[in-house]
Coordinates of C-alpha atoms and ligand atoms in Angstrom, one line a residue:
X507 CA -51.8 -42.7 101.5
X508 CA -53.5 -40.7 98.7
X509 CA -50.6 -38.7 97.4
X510 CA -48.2 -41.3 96.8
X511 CA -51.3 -43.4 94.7
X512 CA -51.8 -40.5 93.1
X513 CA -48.5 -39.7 92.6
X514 CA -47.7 -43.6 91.3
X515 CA -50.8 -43.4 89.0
X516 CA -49.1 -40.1 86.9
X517 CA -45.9 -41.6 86.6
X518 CA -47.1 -44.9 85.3
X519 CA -49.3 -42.2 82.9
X520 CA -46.3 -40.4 81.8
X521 CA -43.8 -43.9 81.3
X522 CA -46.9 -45.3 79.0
X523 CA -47.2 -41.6 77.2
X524 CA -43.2 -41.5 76.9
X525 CA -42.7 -45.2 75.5
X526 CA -45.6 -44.6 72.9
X527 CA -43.8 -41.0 72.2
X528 CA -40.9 -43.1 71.3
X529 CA -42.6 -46.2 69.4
X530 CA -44.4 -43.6 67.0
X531 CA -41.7 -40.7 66.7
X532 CA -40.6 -40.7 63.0
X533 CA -37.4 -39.5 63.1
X534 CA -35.4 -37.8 60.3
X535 CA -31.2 -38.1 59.5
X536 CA -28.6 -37.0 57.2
X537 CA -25.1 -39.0 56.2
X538 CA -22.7 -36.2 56.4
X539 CA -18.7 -36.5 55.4
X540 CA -17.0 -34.8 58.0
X541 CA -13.5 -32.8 57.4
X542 CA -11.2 -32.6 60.1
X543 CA -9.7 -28.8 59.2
X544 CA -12.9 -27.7 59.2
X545 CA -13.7 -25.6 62.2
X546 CA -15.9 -26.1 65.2
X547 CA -17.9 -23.0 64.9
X548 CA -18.5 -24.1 61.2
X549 CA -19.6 -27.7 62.5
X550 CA -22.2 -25.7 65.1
X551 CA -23.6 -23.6 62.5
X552 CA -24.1 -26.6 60.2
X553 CA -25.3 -28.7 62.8
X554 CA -27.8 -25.8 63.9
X555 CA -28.7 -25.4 60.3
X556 CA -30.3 -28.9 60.5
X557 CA -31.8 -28.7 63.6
X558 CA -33.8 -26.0 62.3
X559 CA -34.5 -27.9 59.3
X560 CA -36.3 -30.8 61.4
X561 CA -33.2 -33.0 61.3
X562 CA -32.9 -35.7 64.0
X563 CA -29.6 -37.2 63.8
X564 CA -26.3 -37.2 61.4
X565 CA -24.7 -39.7 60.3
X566 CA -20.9 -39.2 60.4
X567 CA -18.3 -40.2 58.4
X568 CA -14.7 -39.7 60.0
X569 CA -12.8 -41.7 57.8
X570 CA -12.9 -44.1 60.6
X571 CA -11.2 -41.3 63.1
X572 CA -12.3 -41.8 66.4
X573 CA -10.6 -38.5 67.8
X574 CA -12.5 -36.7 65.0
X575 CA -15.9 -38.1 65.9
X576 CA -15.0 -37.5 69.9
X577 CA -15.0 -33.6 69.0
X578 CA -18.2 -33.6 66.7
X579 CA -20.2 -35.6 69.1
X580 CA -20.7 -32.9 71.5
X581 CA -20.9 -30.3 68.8
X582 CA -24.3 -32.1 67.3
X583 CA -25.3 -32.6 70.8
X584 CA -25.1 -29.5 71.8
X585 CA -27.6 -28.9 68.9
X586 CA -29.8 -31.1 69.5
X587 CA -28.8 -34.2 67.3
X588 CA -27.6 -37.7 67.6
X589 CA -24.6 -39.0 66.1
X590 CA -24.1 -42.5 64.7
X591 CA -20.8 -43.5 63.7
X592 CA -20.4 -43.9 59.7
X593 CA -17.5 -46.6 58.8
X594 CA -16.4 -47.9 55.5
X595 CA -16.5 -51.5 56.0
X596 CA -15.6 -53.8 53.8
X597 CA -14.6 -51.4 51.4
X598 CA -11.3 -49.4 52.6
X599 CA -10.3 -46.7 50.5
X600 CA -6.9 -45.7 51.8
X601 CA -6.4 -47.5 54.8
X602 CA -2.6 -47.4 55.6
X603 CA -2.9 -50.5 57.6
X604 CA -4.7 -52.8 55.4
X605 CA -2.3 -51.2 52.3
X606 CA 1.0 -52.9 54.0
X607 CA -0.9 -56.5 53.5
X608 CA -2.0 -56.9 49.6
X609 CA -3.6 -60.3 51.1
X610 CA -6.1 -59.1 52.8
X611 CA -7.8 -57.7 50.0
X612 CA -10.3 -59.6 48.3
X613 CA -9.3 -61.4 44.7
X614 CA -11.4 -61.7 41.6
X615 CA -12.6 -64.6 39.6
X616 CA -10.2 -63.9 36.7
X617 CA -7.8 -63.5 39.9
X618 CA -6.9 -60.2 40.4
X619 CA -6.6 -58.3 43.8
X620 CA -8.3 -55.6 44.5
X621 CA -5.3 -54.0 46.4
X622 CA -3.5 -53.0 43.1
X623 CA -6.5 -53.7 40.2
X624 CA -9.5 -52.1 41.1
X625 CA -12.9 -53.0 40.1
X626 CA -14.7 -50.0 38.2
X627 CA -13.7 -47.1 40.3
X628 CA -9.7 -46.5 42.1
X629 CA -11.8 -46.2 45.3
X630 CA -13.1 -49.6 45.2
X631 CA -10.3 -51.4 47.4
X632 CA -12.3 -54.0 49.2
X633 CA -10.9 -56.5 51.7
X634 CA -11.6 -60.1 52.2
X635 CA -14.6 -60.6 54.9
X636 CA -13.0 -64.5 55.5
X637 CA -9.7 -63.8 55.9
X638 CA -8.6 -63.8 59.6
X639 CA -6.4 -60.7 59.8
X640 CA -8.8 -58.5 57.1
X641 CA -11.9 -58.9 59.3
X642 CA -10.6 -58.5 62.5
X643 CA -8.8 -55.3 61.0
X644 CA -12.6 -54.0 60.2
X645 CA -13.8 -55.3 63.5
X646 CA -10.9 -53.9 65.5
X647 CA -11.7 -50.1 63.6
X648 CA -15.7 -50.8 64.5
X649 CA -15.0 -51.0 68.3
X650 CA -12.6 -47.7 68.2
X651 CA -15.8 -46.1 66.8
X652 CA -18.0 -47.9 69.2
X653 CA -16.1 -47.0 72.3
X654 CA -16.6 -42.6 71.5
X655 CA -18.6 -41.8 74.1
X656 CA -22.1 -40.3 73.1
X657 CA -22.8 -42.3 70.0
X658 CA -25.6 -43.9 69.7
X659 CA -24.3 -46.3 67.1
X660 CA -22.0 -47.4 65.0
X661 CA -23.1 -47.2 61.0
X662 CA -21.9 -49.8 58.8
X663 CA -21.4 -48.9 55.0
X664 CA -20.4 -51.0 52.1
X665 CA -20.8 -53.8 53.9
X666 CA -21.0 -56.3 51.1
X667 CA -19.1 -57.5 48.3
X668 CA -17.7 -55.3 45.3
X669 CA -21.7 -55.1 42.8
X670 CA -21.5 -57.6 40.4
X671 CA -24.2 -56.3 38.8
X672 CA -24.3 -52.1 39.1
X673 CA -27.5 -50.0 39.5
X674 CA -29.3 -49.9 35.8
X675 CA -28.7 -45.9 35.6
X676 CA -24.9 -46.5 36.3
X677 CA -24.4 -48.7 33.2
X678 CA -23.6 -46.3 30.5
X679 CA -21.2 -44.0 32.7
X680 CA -18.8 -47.3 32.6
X681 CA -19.5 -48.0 29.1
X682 CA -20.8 -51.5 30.6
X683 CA -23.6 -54.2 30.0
X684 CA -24.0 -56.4 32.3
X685 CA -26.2 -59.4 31.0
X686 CA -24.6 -62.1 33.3
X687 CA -22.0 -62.3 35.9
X688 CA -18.3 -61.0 34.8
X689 CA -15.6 -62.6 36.2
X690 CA -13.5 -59.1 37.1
X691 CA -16.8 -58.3 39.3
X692 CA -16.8 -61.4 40.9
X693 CA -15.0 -61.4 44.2
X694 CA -14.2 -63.1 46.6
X695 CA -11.6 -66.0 45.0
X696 CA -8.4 -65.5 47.5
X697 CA -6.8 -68.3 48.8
X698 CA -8.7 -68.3 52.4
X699 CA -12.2 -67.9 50.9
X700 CA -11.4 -71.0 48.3
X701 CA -9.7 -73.2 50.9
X702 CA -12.5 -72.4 53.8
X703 CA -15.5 -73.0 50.6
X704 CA -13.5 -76.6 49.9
X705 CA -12.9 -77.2 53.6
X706 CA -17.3 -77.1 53.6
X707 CA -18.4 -78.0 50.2
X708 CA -15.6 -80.1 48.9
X709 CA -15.6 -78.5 45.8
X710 CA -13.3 -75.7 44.1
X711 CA -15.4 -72.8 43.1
X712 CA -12.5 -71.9 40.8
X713 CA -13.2 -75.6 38.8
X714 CA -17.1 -74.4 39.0
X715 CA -19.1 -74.8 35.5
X716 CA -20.9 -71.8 36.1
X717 CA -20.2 -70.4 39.9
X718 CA -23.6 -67.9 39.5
X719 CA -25.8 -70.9 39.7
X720 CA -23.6 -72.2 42.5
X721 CA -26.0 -71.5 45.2
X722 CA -23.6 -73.4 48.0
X723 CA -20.6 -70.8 46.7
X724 CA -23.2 -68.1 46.6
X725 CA -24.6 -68.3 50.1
X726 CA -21.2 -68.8 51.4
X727 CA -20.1 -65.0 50.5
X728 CA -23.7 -63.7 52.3
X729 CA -22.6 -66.1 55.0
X730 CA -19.2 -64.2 55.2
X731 CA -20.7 -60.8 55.5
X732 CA -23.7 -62.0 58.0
X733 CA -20.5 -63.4 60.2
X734 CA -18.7 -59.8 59.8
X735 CA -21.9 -57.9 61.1
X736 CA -23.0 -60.4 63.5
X737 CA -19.5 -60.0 65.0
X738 CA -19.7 -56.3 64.9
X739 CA -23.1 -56.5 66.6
X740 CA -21.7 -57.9 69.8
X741 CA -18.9 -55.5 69.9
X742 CA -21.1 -52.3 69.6
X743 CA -23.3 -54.1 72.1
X744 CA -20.7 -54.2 74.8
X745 CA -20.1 -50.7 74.4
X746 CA -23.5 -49.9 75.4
X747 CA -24.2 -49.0 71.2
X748 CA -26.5 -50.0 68.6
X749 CA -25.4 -51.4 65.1
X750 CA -27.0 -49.8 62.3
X751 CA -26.1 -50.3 58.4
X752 CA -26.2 -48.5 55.1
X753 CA -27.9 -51.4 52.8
X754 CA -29.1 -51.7 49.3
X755 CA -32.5 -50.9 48.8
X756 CA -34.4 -54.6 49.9
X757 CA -33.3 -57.6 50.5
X758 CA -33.3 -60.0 47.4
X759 CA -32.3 -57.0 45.4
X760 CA -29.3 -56.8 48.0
X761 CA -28.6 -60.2 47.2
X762 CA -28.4 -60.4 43.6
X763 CA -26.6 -56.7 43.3
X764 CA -23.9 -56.9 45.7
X765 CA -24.2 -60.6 47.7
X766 CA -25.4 -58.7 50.8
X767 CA -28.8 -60.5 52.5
X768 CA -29.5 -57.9 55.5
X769 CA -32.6 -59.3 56.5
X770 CA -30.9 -61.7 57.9
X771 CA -28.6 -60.1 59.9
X772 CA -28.5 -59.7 63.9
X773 CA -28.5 -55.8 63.8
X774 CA -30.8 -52.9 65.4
X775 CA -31.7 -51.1 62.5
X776 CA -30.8 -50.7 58.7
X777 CA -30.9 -47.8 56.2
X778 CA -31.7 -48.9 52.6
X779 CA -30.2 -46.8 49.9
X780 CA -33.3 -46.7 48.2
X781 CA -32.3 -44.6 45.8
X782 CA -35.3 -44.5 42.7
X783 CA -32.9 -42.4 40.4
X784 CA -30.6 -45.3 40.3
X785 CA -32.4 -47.8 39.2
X786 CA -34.5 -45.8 36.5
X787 CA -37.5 -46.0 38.5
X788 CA -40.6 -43.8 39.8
X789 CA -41.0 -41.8 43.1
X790 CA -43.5 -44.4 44.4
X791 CA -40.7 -46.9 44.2
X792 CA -39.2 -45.6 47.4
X793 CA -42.9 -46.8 48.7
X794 CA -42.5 -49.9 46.7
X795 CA -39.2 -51.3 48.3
X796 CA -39.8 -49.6 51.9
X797 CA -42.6 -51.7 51.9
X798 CA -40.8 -55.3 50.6
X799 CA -37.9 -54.2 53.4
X800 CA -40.4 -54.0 56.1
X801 CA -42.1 -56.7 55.4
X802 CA -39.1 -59.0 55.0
X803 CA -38.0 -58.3 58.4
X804 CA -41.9 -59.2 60.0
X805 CA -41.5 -60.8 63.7
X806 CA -37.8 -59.4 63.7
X807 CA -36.8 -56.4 66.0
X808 CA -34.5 -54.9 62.9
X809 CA -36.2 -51.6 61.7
X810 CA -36.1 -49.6 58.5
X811 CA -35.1 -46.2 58.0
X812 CA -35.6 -45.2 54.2
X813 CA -32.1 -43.8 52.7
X814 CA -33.5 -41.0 50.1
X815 CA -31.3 -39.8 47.4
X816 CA -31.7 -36.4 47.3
X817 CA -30.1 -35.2 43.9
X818 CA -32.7 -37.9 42.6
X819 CA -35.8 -35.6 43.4
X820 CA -37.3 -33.3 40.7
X821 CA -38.9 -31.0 43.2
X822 CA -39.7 -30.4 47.0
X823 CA -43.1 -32.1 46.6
X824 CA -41.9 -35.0 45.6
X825 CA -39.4 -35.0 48.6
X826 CA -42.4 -34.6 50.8
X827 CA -44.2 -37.7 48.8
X828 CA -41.1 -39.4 49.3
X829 CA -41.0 -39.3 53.0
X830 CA -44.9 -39.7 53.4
X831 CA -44.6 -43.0 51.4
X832 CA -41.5 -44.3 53.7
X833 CA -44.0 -43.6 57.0
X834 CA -46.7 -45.4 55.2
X835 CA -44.8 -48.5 54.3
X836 CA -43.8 -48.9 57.9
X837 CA -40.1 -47.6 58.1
X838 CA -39.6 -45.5 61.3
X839 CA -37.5 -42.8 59.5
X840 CA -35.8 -41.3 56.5
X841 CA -32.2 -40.7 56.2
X842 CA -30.9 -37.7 53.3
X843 CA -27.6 -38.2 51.0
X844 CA -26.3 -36.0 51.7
X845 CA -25.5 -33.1 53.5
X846 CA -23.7 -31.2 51.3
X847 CA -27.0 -31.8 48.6
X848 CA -29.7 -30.5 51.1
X849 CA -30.8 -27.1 50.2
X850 CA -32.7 -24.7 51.8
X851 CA -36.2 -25.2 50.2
X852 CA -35.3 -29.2 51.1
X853 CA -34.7 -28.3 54.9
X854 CA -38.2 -25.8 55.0
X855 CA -39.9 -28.8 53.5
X856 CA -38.6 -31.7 55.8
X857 CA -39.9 -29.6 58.7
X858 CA -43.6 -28.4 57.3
X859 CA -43.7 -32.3 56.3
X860 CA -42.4 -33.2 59.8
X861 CA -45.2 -30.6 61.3
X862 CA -47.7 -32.2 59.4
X863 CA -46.9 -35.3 61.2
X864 CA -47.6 -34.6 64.5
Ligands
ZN590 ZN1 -11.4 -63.9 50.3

């Protein structure tokens, strides 16, 4: 009778030690753009390169290829690392399906498509989150990702509307102010959005006096990307996956940049492009908004991982202040962008900060 109490009293002692483990583990990712000619020996010694580096997890872009991410998964594993699953959401760049339907993409206020006139950069080619066919397109390529076995989730990016208002440090490199809302930022105006907005409001935001006090018309485009994600969530869910997302940096900021209100969204756990560079601001700004994220998503089971802009940083001690000051505002890890910009010295000083942690 002894052995097995005994033996029942350690393994309820190692479950509580193994679920605290987990509750308290910061953990530490990259966003990575992966290249399918590319080699796998170059994708170990990358992957391995990381690793050493403290590095917990990539996140991988395919260009949505599912057969791409199937071979990298067990590369990173091999290594060490989870993989989540990084898709372009709203925003397609290049997508030969969604290209042979102009109508699924989304239309401006001064009623342009996006699918031949393209807001600020060629790359920008957004579709309509309303429109039947356009989001069942993005949810259709969000379960191929979902179903690659070994992920542990898939990542949602640009999952919002075109920015109506860009980042402050952005504004000069377009030769723009922006001291109100301009119509050929403003999206969504296609026929389905319009018609659906009537259909519930029984107005025309086209008709509107002035559609950026239109709060009904404003909390109909969040609406429109909460359904997309909430949708999403389910799928990745019955793949056995989380949802995660790439978000701007909190939520009311979110909202006034780019219509996107991730707070209140049914997902597992966002990454906020807190990027301090930007927005013209200070290192303790990544403090700042981890904190506003974290507390905006109180008595919800979302978590925060703080996205860190790495060309933004002036030196490695302020890459170590950076990630201290996401721990210390309650997000449960940081994510790099990108890759390609981590450097040596930044590697050696995410594990000596990581050490320091433990
Ligand atoms: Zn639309």
């Amino acid at each position: 009778m002894k052995l097995p109490k005994l033996f029942l009293l350690l393994l309820t002692l190692s479950m509580i030690s193994c679920a605290k483990k987990d509750e308290t583990t910061f953990k530490f990712g990259v966003w990575i753009t992966a290249d399918a000619k590319r080699t796998d020996e170059d994708y170990a010694k990358e992957f391995k390169k990381y690793k050493d580096g403290g590095i917990d997890e990539v996140l991988i872009n395919t260009n949505t290829d599912p057969k791409l991410l199937g071979r990298l998964v067990p590369i990173a594993k091999e290594k060490g690392l989870k993989v989540h699953a990084w898709i372009m959401a709203m925003n397609r760049p290049n997508d030969s399906v969604a290209l042979q339907h102009p109508d699924w993409y989304q239309v401006s206020k001064d009623g342009k498509s996006c699918f031949d006139n393209r807001p600020y950069v060629d790359y920008y080619q957004w579709l309509c989150p309303t429109k039947k066919e356009s989001r069942e397109h993005v949810l259709g390529l969000v379960e191929g990702l979902a179903k690659v076995k070994g992920i542990e989730s898939v990542h949602l990016d640009y999952i919002r509307f075109p920015d109506i208002f860009l980042p402050i440090s952005l504004l000069p490199k377009y030769n723009l102010v922006q001291d109100e809302e301009l119509p050929q930022f403003d999206f969504c105006y296609c026929d389905a959005c319009v018609s659906k907005f009537e259909k519930e409001h029984h107005k025309n935001p086209k008709t509107s006096h002035n559609t950026a006090i239109d709060m009904e018309w404003k909390n109909f485009r969040l609406n429109a990307i909460k359904a997309v994600v909430d949708d999403a969530y389910e799928i990745a869910h019955k793949h056995h996956v989380k949802l995660t997302a790439a978000v701007f940096p909190y939520p009311e900021m979110a909202d006034h940049m780019v219509r996107q209100r991730w707070d209140k969204w049914n997902i597992d756990e966002v990454y906020p492009m807190i990027y301090h560079s930007f927005y013209n601001e200070e290192i303790d700004w990544v403090g700042y908004a981890t904190k506003q994220g974290v507390a905006d998503l109180e008595g919800k089971k979302t978590k925060i991982n703080t996205g860190i802009y790495i060309p933004g940083l002036k030196s490695d001690a302020e890459l170590k202040e950076a990630i201290l000051m996401a721990k210390d505002n309650g997000a449960i890890g940081v994510s790099f962008f990108d890759g390609n910009a981590l450097s040596d010295s930044n590697l050696k000083t995410i594990a000596a900060t990581k050490a320091s942690l433990k």
